[in-house]
């Protein structure tokens, strides 16, 4: 036996019985990995809480052993302190905490991308951002609203749902390796969800035979097969053309038309996910700046940005966009989230709300102290999770003021009413039904001192970047056009490149369609401006 999961019905309110059981396990079976539901997910709902507890126990032995090895190896190499581990909530945590609660690391990779986008957005003065990460197999979308990445309190792993505060990043199978095929039922062009992965990979890798988005990029001329990965890997143009030609024959199209269709479908799918992520939150995507990163994101942003009608796309850190998730992990602060269930109905009692917030604050400060951090150096942000009483759906997070008094409670109630009406319509508000605070969440943040600055960006070269031309088939134009190919590493800050153009970088590329233009800012990010966008037209 390697692990034990303990989940008692009311442990989220009274954890002492679970804690006593853990002591008994330690006496009878020392060394066994133990997970308590009151630590893994202290929320009402025994099913979701038990799922989180079981998953944590399932991955705990292997994860804790790996983290022990990692910490030891880094210590032997001279790291002066224990490493920090990324979580799904957008912050890092001490390795000792990660050993006990590895379930919190689920989704940490995509969370790193959103955290990296948030760091760059803050430095660039962009409060509202749609962060998009397109790699080889998937397309992830997260939102930054008023300078803060949006959180969700729920995670779904396969068919299992559990409560876990994390950055709200949604994903679909839409990436460079997504396979294009003819739908067997409707006869139309379908892209994904099947992926060629890295092995065998796209047909142009020389091992696969099925057409993918990357193969379409090569056929259209958006990717140079001789410049992939900075020239360290040569792609097979002929294999890409043969793969797309087979699909084109089935569709009755030319090879170029079939490749353009692949990009159109891919862009539509990406745009659909972004609309779902924004409109379902009552937000208009045209009020946001799109951040496009991942290896494939900068190359395809021109298409899904036009699909959305947004005005500006940022490729954060230029060539660094391909590894923005790693950058985000390095740039993250120490973040811990603590929650406590309650049942406080409107009109809210300030004493009751203050008591719950005080209890969860005491737990948070003790946890920070136990992990070797000074709780007085932390920032504390309280959130009330609210809903209409007994509704159990449509819960809303409402930020809590620092001081809880009668005026603050009235403000919280008014904000709940306003937010509910904004999201679901004024007619959806239940005027005669009480609302309730059912959970108080406290997020603690200890800044670790990393702030991106213009000094971190590239120095402007003295000479203008060298360029050449290549015939590129642009889907919107339906023909091949002589297109400027620009070495992005040499592009000076502030210089504008007008489309059609492709900005080539060692690990990605930025496509600029006709009517668009791209510049490089002081942080080294490429800023793509979309044509004919009037940011005030839809308001």
Short mmCIF file of C-alpha atoms in Angstrom, two decimals:
data_model
loop_
_atom_site.label_atom_id
_atom_site.label_comp_id
_atom_site.label_asym_id
_atom_site.label_seq_id
_atom_site.Cartn_x
_atom_site.Cartn_y
_atom_site.Cartn_z
CA UNK A 1 0.00 0.00 0.00
CA UNK A 2 1.46 3.35 -1.09
CA UNK A 3 -1.27 5.90 -0.35
CA UNK A 4 -4.45 6.45 1.64
CA UNK A 5 -7.19 9.00 0.86
CA UNK A 6 -9.35 10.12 3.79
CA UNK A 7 -12.61 11.98 3.06
CA UNK A 8 -15.24 12.42 5.76
CA UNK A 9 -18.62 13.98 5.13
CA UNK A 10 -18.27 17.15 7.20
CA UNK A 11 -14.49 17.48 7.26
CA UNK A 12 -14.62 20.75 5.34
CA UNK A 13 -16.17 22.30 8.47
CA UNK A 14 -14.54 20.17 11.20
CA UNK A 15 -11.26 18.56 10.08
CA UNK A 16 -10.23 17.19 13.49
CA UNK A 17 -11.52 13.67 12.80
CA UNK A 18 -9.59 13.43 9.53
CA UNK A 19 -6.50 14.72 11.28
CA UNK A 20 -6.85 12.06 13.97
CA UNK A 21 -7.22 9.34 11.33
CA UNK A 22 -4.02 10.61 9.69
CA UNK A 23 -2.23 10.25 13.03
CA UNK A 24 -3.46 6.66 13.34
CA UNK A 25 -2.26 5.87 9.82
CA UNK A 26 1.15 7.31 10.64
CA UNK A 27 1.31 5.02 13.69
CA UNK A 28 0.18 1.86 11.89
CA UNK A 29 1.73 2.44 8.46
CA UNK A 30 4.57 4.96 8.67
CA UNK A 31 5.75 6.22 5.30
CA UNK A 32 2.40 5.79 3.55
CA UNK A 33 1.31 8.89 1.61
CA UNK A 34 -1.85 10.31 3.23
CA UNK A 35 -4.25 12.87 1.74
CA UNK A 36 -7.00 14.56 3.76
CA UNK A 37 -9.99 16.06 2.00
CA UNK A 38 -9.92 18.97 4.44
CA UNK A 39 -6.51 19.90 2.97
CA UNK A 40 -6.97 18.91 -0.67
CA UNK A 41 -10.36 20.58 -1.28
CA UNK A 42 -12.10 21.97 1.83
CA UNK A 43 -15.41 22.62 0.06
CA UNK A 44 -18.94 21.30 0.48
CA UNK A 45 -19.86 18.52 -1.93
CA UNK A 46 -18.56 15.16 -0.78
CA UNK A 47 -18.23 13.77 -4.32
CA UNK A 48 -16.05 16.60 -5.67
CA UNK A 49 -14.03 16.73 -2.45
CA UNK A 50 -13.46 12.96 -2.52
CA UNK A 51 -12.40 13.09 -6.18
CA UNK A 52 -9.74 15.71 -5.41
CA UNK A 53 -8.56 13.67 -2.42
CA UNK A 54 -8.32 10.41 -4.38
CA UNK A 55 -6.50 12.04 -7.30
CA UNK A 56 -4.02 13.65 -4.93
CA UNK A 57 -3.42 10.30 -3.22
CA UNK A 58 -3.10 8.54 -6.58
CA UNK A 59 -0.36 10.82 -7.91
CA UNK A 60 1.15 11.64 -4.53
CA UNK A 61 3.76 8.87 -4.08
CA UNK A 62 5.31 9.29 -7.54
CA UNK A 63 5.07 13.11 -7.46
CA UNK A 64 6.60 13.48 -3.99
CA UNK A 65 9.44 11.11 -4.89
CA UNK A 66 10.15 13.08 -8.06
CA UNK A 67 10.06 16.41 -6.22
CA UNK A 68 12.42 15.04 -3.56
CA UNK A 69 14.88 14.02 -6.27
CA UNK A 70 14.52 17.40 -7.98
CA UNK A 71 15.14 19.36 -4.78
CA UNK A 72 18.14 17.20 -3.88
CA UNK A 73 19.65 17.49 -7.35
CA UNK A 74 19.24 21.27 -7.44
CA UNK A 75 20.72 21.55 -3.96
CA UNK A 76 23.76 19.53 -5.06
CA UNK A 77 24.19 21.94 -7.97
CA UNK A 78 24.35 24.91 -5.65
CA UNK A 79 20.79 26.25 -5.54
CA UNK A 80 20.79 28.25 -2.29
CA UNK A 81 17.14 27.55 -1.45
CA UNK A 82 14.52 24.91 -2.13
CA UNK A 83 12.86 25.20 -5.55
CA UNK A 84 9.40 26.63 -6.11
CA UNK A 85 6.81 24.59 -8.02
CA UNK A 86 4.20 26.01 -10.39
CA UNK A 87 0.51 25.54 -9.60
CA UNK A 88 -2.64 25.76 -11.67
CA UNK A 89 -3.65 28.94 -9.82
CA UNK A 90 -0.96 31.02 -11.53
CA UNK A 91 1.63 31.15 -8.77
CA UNK A 92 4.45 29.07 -7.43
CA UNK A 93 4.50 27.28 -4.08
CA UNK A 94 7.23 25.82 -1.87
CA UNK A 95 8.32 22.34 -2.85
CA UNK A 96 7.30 21.01 0.58
CA UNK A 97 3.70 22.05 -0.10
CA UNK A 98 3.79 20.59 -3.59
CA UNK A 99 4.93 17.25 -2.13
CA UNK A 100 1.75 17.10 -0.04
CA UNK A 101 -0.67 18.55 -2.59
CA UNK A 102 0.48 17.63 -6.11
CA UNK A 103 -3.14 17.89 -7.31
CA UNK A 104 -2.67 21.67 -7.25
CA UNK A 105 -0.08 21.39 -10.04
CA UNK A 106 -2.63 20.08 -12.57
CA UNK A 107 -2.81 22.56 -15.44
CA UNK A 108 0.35 24.35 -14.32
CA UNK A 109 1.81 24.49 -17.84
CA UNK A 110 -1.06 26.47 -19.41
CA UNK A 111 -1.29 28.51 -16.20
CA UNK A 112 2.34 29.48 -16.73
CA UNK A 113 1.46 30.87 -20.15
CA UNK A 114 -1.36 32.99 -18.75
CA UNK A 115 0.86 34.15 -15.88
CA UNK A 116 3.56 35.13 -18.37
CA UNK A 117 1.03 37.03 -20.46
CA UNK A 118 -0.17 38.83 -17.33
CA UNK A 119 3.37 39.92 -16.46
CA UNK A 120 3.99 41.30 -19.96
CA UNK A 121 0.51 42.88 -20.09
CA UNK A 122 1.15 44.76 -16.84
CA UNK A 123 4.47 46.10 -18.13
CA UNK A 124 2.87 47.01 -21.47
CA UNK A 125 -0.18 48.77 -20.02
CA UNK A 126 -2.78 46.27 -21.29
CA UNK A 127 -5.45 45.70 -18.59
CA UNK A 128 -7.70 43.47 -20.72
CA UNK A 129 -6.06 40.61 -22.59
CA UNK A 130 -7.15 37.44 -24.36
CA UNK A 131 -4.17 35.13 -23.87
CA UNK A 132 -3.95 32.46 -26.58
CA UNK A 133 -1.45 29.61 -26.64
CA UNK A 134 -1.29 27.51 -29.82
CA UNK A 135 1.25 24.71 -29.87
CA UNK A 136 1.40 21.42 -31.69
CA UNK A 137 -1.71 19.72 -30.30
CA UNK A 138 -3.90 22.26 -28.53
CA UNK A 139 -5.11 25.85 -28.36
CA UNK A 140 -5.58 27.36 -24.89
CA UNK A 141 -7.39 30.57 -24.02
CA UNK A 142 -7.35 32.51 -20.75
CA UNK A 143 -8.56 35.99 -19.89
CA UNK A 144 -6.99 38.91 -18.05
CA UNK A 145 -9.65 41.43 -16.95
CA UNK A 146 -8.74 44.70 -15.23
CA UNK A 147 -5.18 43.45 -14.87
CA UNK A 148 -6.03 40.12 -13.19
CA UNK A 149 -6.19 36.65 -14.74
CA UNK A 150 -9.61 35.08 -14.21
CA UNK A 151 -9.87 32.20 -11.75
CA UNK A 152 -12.29 29.31 -11.63
CA UNK A 153 -13.05 27.08 -8.68
CA UNK A 154 -13.58 23.87 -10.62
CA UNK A 155 -11.35 21.41 -12.46
CA UNK A 156 -12.43 18.58 -14.75
CA UNK A 157 -9.99 15.75 -15.28
CA UNK A 158 -11.30 13.28 -17.84
CA UNK A 159 -14.88 12.77 -16.57
CA UNK A 160 -14.07 13.63 -12.94
CA UNK A 161 -15.03 17.02 -11.53
CA UNK A 162 -13.54 18.48 -8.37
CA UNK A 163 -13.12 21.83 -6.64
CA UNK A 164 -9.74 23.48 -7.05
CA UNK A 165 -8.99 27.21 -7.46
CA UNK A 166 -7.04 27.59 -10.71
CA UNK A 167 -6.59 29.99 -13.60
CA UNK A 168 -9.52 29.64 -15.96
CA UNK A 169 -7.76 28.32 -19.06
CA UNK A 170 -9.86 26.41 -21.60
CA UNK A 171 -8.44 24.20 -24.33
CA UNK A 172 -9.45 22.63 -27.63
CA UNK A 173 -7.59 20.33 -30.01
CA UNK A 174 -6.46 22.98 -32.47
CA UNK A 175 -2.72 23.22 -33.14
CA UNK A 176 0.03 22.82 -35.67
CA UNK A 177 -0.21 19.04 -35.54
CA UNK A 178 -4.02 18.88 -35.89
CA UNK A 179 -4.92 16.49 -38.71
CA UNK A 180 -7.11 17.69 -41.58
CA UNK A 181 -9.57 15.20 -43.07
CA UNK A 182 -12.87 14.95 -44.91
CA UNK A 183 -15.79 14.47 -42.55
CA UNK A 184 -17.20 11.00 -43.30
CA UNK A 185 -20.77 12.15 -42.65
CA UNK A 186 -21.05 15.65 -44.08
CA UNK A 187 -18.25 15.55 -46.62
CA UNK A 188 -16.79 18.86 -45.45
CA UNK A 189 -13.29 19.73 -44.32
CA UNK A 190 -12.53 18.94 -40.69
CA UNK A 191 -9.41 19.93 -38.73
CA UNK A 192 -8.71 17.95 -35.54
CA UNK A 193 -9.35 16.84 -32.89
CA UNK A 194 -6.96 14.06 -33.93
CA UNK A 195 -3.32 15.15 -33.83
CA UNK A 196 -0.17 13.81 -35.43
CA UNK A 197 1.69 14.71 -32.23
CA UNK A 198 5.46 14.87 -32.35
CA UNK A 199 5.82 11.28 -33.52
CA UNK A 200 5.12 10.74 -36.36
CA UNK A 201 4.29 14.43 -36.48
CA UNK A 202 3.16 16.40 -39.54
CA UNK A 203 3.93 14.87 -42.93
CA UNK A 204 6.69 17.45 -43.42
CA UNK A 205 8.59 15.87 -40.52
CA UNK A 206 9.29 12.96 -42.82
CA UNK A 207 7.61 10.24 -40.76
CA UNK A 208 3.87 10.85 -41.08
CA UNK A 209 1.58 10.95 -44.09
CA UNK A 210 -1.58 12.72 -42.90
CA UNK A 211 -2.01 16.44 -43.69
CA UNK A 212 -1.82 18.82 -40.74
CA UNK A 213 -2.00 22.56 -40.14
CA UNK A 214 1.80 22.78 -40.28
CA UNK A 215 1.80 21.04 -43.66
CA UNK A 216 -0.71 23.62 -44.88
CA UNK A 217 1.57 26.41 -43.61
CA UNK A 218 4.40 25.04 -45.76
CA UNK A 219 2.22 24.56 -48.84
CA UNK A 220 0.97 28.15 -48.59
CA UNK A 221 4.49 29.51 -48.10
CA UNK A 222 3.96 30.86 -44.59
CA UNK A 223 6.69 28.57 -43.26
CA UNK A 224 10.13 28.18 -44.79
CA UNK A 225 11.12 24.48 -44.61
CA UNK A 226 14.79 25.44 -44.55
CA UNK A 227 14.46 27.90 -41.65
CA UNK A 228 12.51 25.75 -39.17
CA UNK A 229 13.96 25.95 -35.63
CA UNK A 230 16.47 28.47 -36.88
CA UNK A 231 17.64 26.08 -39.61
CA UNK A 232 18.43 23.21 -37.23
CA UNK A 233 15.66 21.05 -38.71
CA UNK A 234 14.80 20.90 -42.40
CA UNK A 235 11.20 20.10 -43.25
CA UNK A 236 10.08 18.06 -46.26
CA UNK A 237 8.12 20.37 -48.55
CA UNK A 238 7.34 17.55 -50.98
CA UNK A 239 5.83 15.37 -48.27
CA UNK A 240 3.64 18.26 -47.10
CA UNK A 241 2.42 18.91 -50.64
CA UNK A 242 1.66 15.23 -51.24
CA UNK A 243 -0.30 14.98 -47.99
CA UNK A 244 -2.40 18.08 -48.74
CA UNK A 245 -2.82 17.00 -52.38
CA UNK A 246 -4.51 13.79 -51.25
CA UNK A 247 -7.00 15.82 -49.23
CA UNK A 248 -7.49 18.31 -52.06
CA UNK A 249 -8.41 15.49 -54.43
CA UNK A 250 -11.13 14.28 -52.08
CA UNK A 251 -12.55 17.81 -51.78
CA UNK A 252 -12.28 18.67 -55.47
CA UNK A 253 -9.98 21.62 -54.76
CA UNK A 254 -6.53 22.71 -55.79
CA UNK A 255 -3.69 22.03 -53.37
CA UNK A 256 -3.49 25.72 -52.47
CA UNK A 257 -7.24 25.95 -51.92
CA UNK A 258 -7.22 22.89 -49.67
CA UNK A 259 -4.31 24.29 -47.62
CA UNK A 260 -6.09 27.65 -47.32
CA UNK A 261 -9.23 25.81 -46.21
CA UNK A 262 -7.27 24.11 -43.43
CA UNK A 263 -6.14 27.48 -42.11
CA UNK A 264 -9.65 28.93 -42.37
CA UNK A 265 -11.21 26.06 -40.41
CA UNK A 266 -8.43 26.22 -37.83
CA UNK A 267 -8.89 29.98 -37.40
CA UNK A 268 -12.66 29.58 -37.11
CA UNK A 269 -12.27 26.98 -34.36
CA UNK A 270 -9.84 29.21 -32.48
CA UNK A 271 -12.16 32.19 -32.85
CA UNK A 272 -15.13 30.16 -31.63
CA UNK A 273 -13.35 29.19 -28.41
CA UNK A 274 -12.36 32.82 -27.80
CA UNK A 275 -15.96 33.96 -28.32
CA UNK A 276 -17.17 31.34 -25.86
CA UNK A 277 -14.62 32.44 -23.31
CA UNK A 278 -15.47 36.12 -23.64
CA UNK A 279 -19.15 36.32 -24.50
CA UNK A 280 -20.12 33.75 -21.85
CA UNK A 281 -18.50 36.12 -19.34
CA UNK A 282 -20.49 39.05 -20.71
CA UNK A 283 -17.39 40.47 -22.39
CA UNK A 284 -16.83 41.74 -25.92
CA UNK A 285 -13.61 40.35 -27.48
CA UNK A 286 -13.18 43.58 -29.42
CA UNK A 287 -12.47 45.35 -26.11
CA UNK A 288 -9.38 43.18 -25.61
CA UNK A 289 -5.84 42.90 -26.90
CA UNK A 290 -5.01 39.38 -28.08
CA UNK A 291 -1.71 37.88 -26.92
CA UNK A 292 -0.58 35.11 -29.25
CA UNK A 293 2.14 32.73 -28.08
CA UNK A 294 3.25 29.13 -28.34
CA UNK A 295 5.14 27.88 -31.38
CA UNK A 296 2.17 28.13 -33.75
CA UNK A 297 0.23 31.03 -32.23
CA UNK A 298 2.08 33.99 -33.78
CA UNK A 299 1.87 32.45 -37.27
CA UNK A 300 -1.91 32.01 -37.15
CA UNK A 301 -2.97 35.02 -35.06
CA UNK A 302 -3.52 37.16 -38.17
CA UNK A 303 -6.36 34.86 -39.21
CA UNK A 304 -8.24 34.32 -35.95
CA UNK A 305 -7.80 37.99 -35.00
CA UNK A 306 -9.60 39.02 -38.18
CA UNK A 307 -12.21 36.37 -37.42
CA UNK A 308 -12.82 38.05 -34.04
CA UNK A 309 -12.67 41.66 -35.19
CA UNK A 310 -10.03 42.62 -32.60
CA UNK A 311 -7.74 45.54 -33.29
CA UNK A 312 -4.39 44.47 -31.89
CA UNK A 313 -2.37 41.30 -31.41
CA UNK A 314 0.78 41.12 -29.29
CA UNK A 315 3.39 38.40 -29.77
CA UNK A 316 4.95 38.68 -26.30
CA UNK A 317 8.75 38.85 -26.18
CA UNK A 318 9.04 38.05 -29.87
CA UNK A 319 10.93 34.80 -30.24
CA UNK A 320 10.31 34.19 -26.53
CA UNK A 321 6.62 33.71 -27.30
CA UNK A 322 7.33 30.06 -28.12
CA UNK A 323 8.37 29.42 -24.51
CA UNK A 324 6.15 31.94 -22.70
CA UNK A 325 4.84 29.29 -20.29
CA UNK A 326 8.38 28.76 -18.97
CA UNK A 327 8.84 32.53 -18.75
CA UNK A 328 5.57 32.82 -16.84
CA UNK A 329 6.65 30.21 -14.31
CA UNK A 330 9.91 32.11 -13.74
CA UNK A 331 7.99 35.40 -13.41
CA UNK A 332 5.33 34.10 -11.00
CA UNK A 333 4.95 35.14 -7.39
CA UNK A 334 4.38 32.78 -4.49
CA UNK A 335 0.60 32.31 -4.41
CA UNK A 336 -1.55 30.25 -2.05
CA UNK A 337 -5.34 30.04 -2.02
CA UNK A 338 -7.40 29.17 1.05
CA UNK A 339 -11.14 28.61 1.18
CA UNK A 340 -13.75 28.18 3.89
CA UNK A 341 -17.37 27.17 3.45
CA UNK A 342 -20.05 29.24 5.14
CA UNK A 343 -23.71 30.15 4.67
CA UNK A 344 -24.34 33.88 5.09
CA UNK A 345 -27.52 35.15 3.46
CA UNK A 346 -28.39 38.68 2.44
CA UNK A 347 -28.71 41.13 3.99
CA UNK A 348 -25.15 40.19 4.89
CA UNK A 349 -24.14 40.27 8.53
CA UNK A 350 -20.77 42.08 8.71
CA UNK A 351 -19.83 40.31 11.96
CA UNK A 352 -20.49 36.87 10.48
CA UNK A 353 -18.60 37.66 7.29
CA UNK A 354 -15.69 39.17 9.25
CA UNK A 355 -15.52 36.06 11.44
CA UNK A 356 -15.22 33.73 8.44
CA UNK A 357 -12.65 35.96 6.77
CA UNK A 358 -10.73 36.12 10.04
CA UNK A 359 -10.68 32.33 10.35
CA UNK A 360 -9.41 31.77 6.82
CA UNK A 361 -6.86 34.58 7.27
CA UNK A 362 -5.52 32.91 10.39
CA UNK A 363 -5.13 29.61 8.50
CA UNK A 364 -3.40 31.39 5.64
CA UNK A 365 -0.93 33.19 7.91
CA UNK A 366 -0.14 29.98 9.78
CA UNK A 367 0.45 28.11 6.51
CA UNK A 368 2.80 30.80 5.24
CA UNK A 369 4.66 30.77 8.55
CA UNK A 370 4.98 26.97 8.44
CA UNK A 371 6.47 27.13 4.93
CA UNK A 372 9.15 29.59 6.08
CA UNK A 373 7.64 32.83 4.78
CA UNK A 374 6.81 35.98 6.69
CA UNK A 375 3.01 36.42 6.51
CA UNK A 376 3.43 40.17 7.01
CA UNK A 377 5.09 40.42 3.57
CA UNK A 378 2.10 38.89 1.78
CA UNK A 379 -0.72 40.61 -0.06
CA UNK A 380 -4.19 39.34 0.87
CA UNK A 381 -7.16 39.39 -1.50
CA UNK A 382 -10.54 38.17 -0.26
CA UNK A 383 -13.31 36.92 -2.54
CA UNK A 384 -16.88 35.99 -1.68
CA UNK A 385 -18.32 33.19 -3.79
CA UNK A 386 -22.01 34.10 -4.08
CA UNK A 387 -25.19 32.69 -5.57
CA UNK A 388 -28.93 32.89 -5.05
CA UNK A 389 -29.83 30.84 -2.01
CA UNK A 390 -30.26 27.13 -2.75
CA UNK A 391 -29.63 27.69 -6.46
CA UNK A 392 -26.31 25.74 -6.58
CA UNK A 393 -25.55 27.10 -10.06
CA UNK A 394 -24.36 30.41 -11.54
CA UNK A 395 -22.00 31.19 -8.70
CA UNK A 396 -20.18 34.51 -8.95
CA UNK A 397 -16.90 35.63 -7.36
CA UNK A 398 -17.27 39.06 -5.78
CA UNK A 399 -14.18 40.84 -4.47
CA UNK A 400 -14.29 41.69 -0.77
CA UNK A 401 -13.19 45.10 0.55
CA UNK A 402 -10.33 45.15 3.05
CA UNK A 403 -12.61 46.34 5.84
CA UNK A 404 -15.87 44.48 6.41
CA UNK A 405 -18.62 46.69 7.83
CA UNK A 406 -22.24 47.45 7.01
CA UNK A 407 -21.29 49.70 4.08
CA UNK A 408 -18.94 47.05 2.68
CA UNK A 409 -21.66 44.39 2.91
CA UNK A 410 -24.07 46.64 1.05
CA UNK A 411 -21.43 47.18 -1.63
CA UNK A 412 -20.87 43.42 -1.98
CA UNK A 413 -24.62 42.82 -2.40
CA UNK A 414 -24.90 45.60 -4.97
CA UNK A 415 -21.96 44.23 -6.96
CA UNK A 416 -23.48 40.74 -6.96
CA UNK A 417 -26.75 42.13 -8.26
CA UNK A 418 -24.97 44.19 -10.93
CA UNK A 419 -22.71 41.32 -12.05
CA UNK A 420 -25.58 38.83 -12.19
CA UNK A 421 -27.58 41.19 -14.36
CA UNK A 422 -24.60 41.86 -16.64
CA UNK A 423 -23.91 38.17 -17.21
CA UNK A 424 -27.42 36.76 -17.40
CA UNK A 425 -29.63 39.75 -18.14
CA UNK A 426 -31.56 42.09 -15.89
CA UNK A 427 -34.62 39.85 -16.10
CA UNK A 428 -32.70 36.94 -14.61
CA UNK A 429 -32.21 38.64 -11.27
CA UNK A 430 -34.35 37.15 -8.50
CA UNK A 431 -35.59 40.30 -6.79
CA UNK A 432 -37.47 38.48 -4.03
CA UNK A 433 -34.91 35.71 -3.40
CA UNK A 434 -32.06 36.08 -0.98
CA UNK A 435 -28.49 35.75 -2.18
CA UNK A 436 -25.83 34.08 -0.08
CA UNK A 437 -22.10 33.90 0.44
CA UNK A 438 -21.35 30.18 0.50
CA UNK A 439 -17.53 30.28 0.42
CA UNK A 440 -14.87 32.80 1.31
CA UNK A 441 -11.66 32.50 -0.69
CA UNK A 442 -8.46 34.21 0.37
CA UNK A 443 -5.57 34.51 -2.07
CA UNK A 444 -2.17 35.30 -0.61
CA UNK A 445 0.64 36.58 -2.77
CA UNK A 446 4.27 37.17 -1.88
CA UNK A 447 6.07 39.02 -4.70
CA UNK A 448 9.33 37.35 -5.63
CA UNK A 449 10.83 40.43 -7.26
CA UNK A 450 10.61 39.66 -10.98
CA UNK A 451 9.33 42.53 -13.11
CA UNK A 452 9.75 42.68 -16.89
CA UNK A 453 11.17 45.99 -18.01
CA UNK A 454 12.36 47.63 -21.22
CA UNK A 455 15.92 46.83 -20.14
CA UNK A 456 15.08 43.16 -20.66
CA UNK A 457 14.18 43.79 -24.31
CA UNK A 458 16.51 43.56 -27.27
CA UNK A 459 18.84 46.34 -28.23
CA UNK A 460 17.84 48.07 -31.43
CA UNK A 461 20.24 47.17 -34.27
CA UNK A 462 21.91 49.92 -36.20
CA UNK A 463 20.97 48.53 -39.63
CA UNK A 464 17.51 47.77 -40.96
CA UNK A 465 16.67 44.07 -41.14
CA UNK A 466 17.46 42.28 -44.36
CA UNK A 467 14.42 41.09 -46.29
CA UNK A 468 13.56 39.07 -49.38
CA UNK A 469 10.33 38.03 -51.01
CA UNK A 470 8.50 34.73 -51.32
CA UNK A 471 5.23 33.88 -53.01
CA UNK A 472 2.67 33.19 -50.29
CA UNK A 473 -0.92 32.05 -50.82
CA UNK A 474 -3.04 34.19 -48.50
CA UNK A 475 -6.43 32.57 -47.76
CA UNK A 476 -8.34 35.88 -47.72
CA UNK A 477 -6.97 36.85 -51.16
CA UNK A 478 -7.29 33.44 -52.77
CA UNK A 479 -4.02 33.75 -54.67
CA UNK A 480 -0.26 33.83 -54.32
CA UNK A 481 1.23 37.21 -53.55
CA UNK A 482 4.85 38.36 -53.43
CA UNK A 483 5.41 38.65 -49.69
CA UNK A 484 8.25 40.30 -47.78
CA UNK A 485 10.20 37.88 -45.59
CA UNK A 486 11.85 39.79 -42.75
CA UNK A 487 14.44 38.60 -40.23
CA UNK A 488 12.62 39.47 -37.03
CA UNK A 489 15.67 39.28 -34.79
CA UNK A 490 17.07 42.36 -36.54
CA UNK A 491 13.87 44.43 -36.61
CA UNK A 492 14.44 47.71 -34.71
CA UNK A 493 11.94 48.82 -32.09
CA UNK A 494 9.32 51.15 -33.54
CA UNK A 495 9.89 50.33 -37.22
CA UNK A 496 6.68 49.33 -39.00
CA UNK A 497 6.43 46.45 -41.47
CA UNK A 498 3.30 46.46 -43.62
CA UNK A 499 1.69 43.30 -44.93
CA UNK A 500 1.80 41.10 -46.73
CA UNK A 501 4.88 39.97 -44.80
CA UNK A 502 6.22 37.14 -42.70
CA UNK A 503 8.50 37.98 -39.77
CA UNK A 504 10.78 34.98 -39.31
CA UNK A 505 12.20 34.09 -35.89
CA UNK A 506 14.23 31.05 -34.83
CA UNK A 507 11.34 29.35 -33.01
CA UNK A 508 8.22 30.91 -34.51
CA UNK A 509 7.04 33.35 -37.20
CA UNK A 510 4.59 36.24 -37.36
CA UNK A 511 2.30 36.40 -40.40
CA UNK A 512 1.13 39.88 -41.44
CA UNK A 513 -1.73 39.93 -43.94
CA UNK A 514 -2.40 42.72 -46.42
CA UNK A 515 -3.75 45.78 -44.63
CA UNK A 516 -2.07 44.81 -41.36
CA UNK A 517 1.17 46.13 -39.95
CA UNK A 518 3.60 45.01 -37.29
CA UNK A 519 6.03 46.89 -35.06
CA UNK A 520 8.38 45.85 -32.28
CA UNK A 521 8.09 47.45 -28.85
CA UNK A 522 10.70 48.09 -26.16
CA UNK A 523 10.12 44.69 -24.52
CA UNK A 524 10.86 42.90 -27.77
CA UNK A 525 7.21 42.02 -28.38
CA UNK A 526 5.76 42.23 -31.88
CA UNK A 527 2.57 44.29 -32.06
CA UNK A 528 0.27 43.38 -34.96
CA UNK A 529 -2.31 46.01 -35.87
CA UNK A 530 -5.39 44.74 -37.71
CA UNK A 531 -6.87 46.88 -40.48
CA UNK A 532 -10.16 48.78 -40.36
CA UNK A 533 -10.78 48.25 -36.66
CA UNK A 534 -12.82 50.93 -34.94
CA UNK A 535 -12.69 50.21 -31.20
CA UNK A 536 -15.66 52.46 -30.52
CA UNK A 537 -17.94 51.22 -33.27
CA UNK A 538 -19.56 48.40 -31.27
CA UNK A 539 -20.09 50.26 -28.03
#
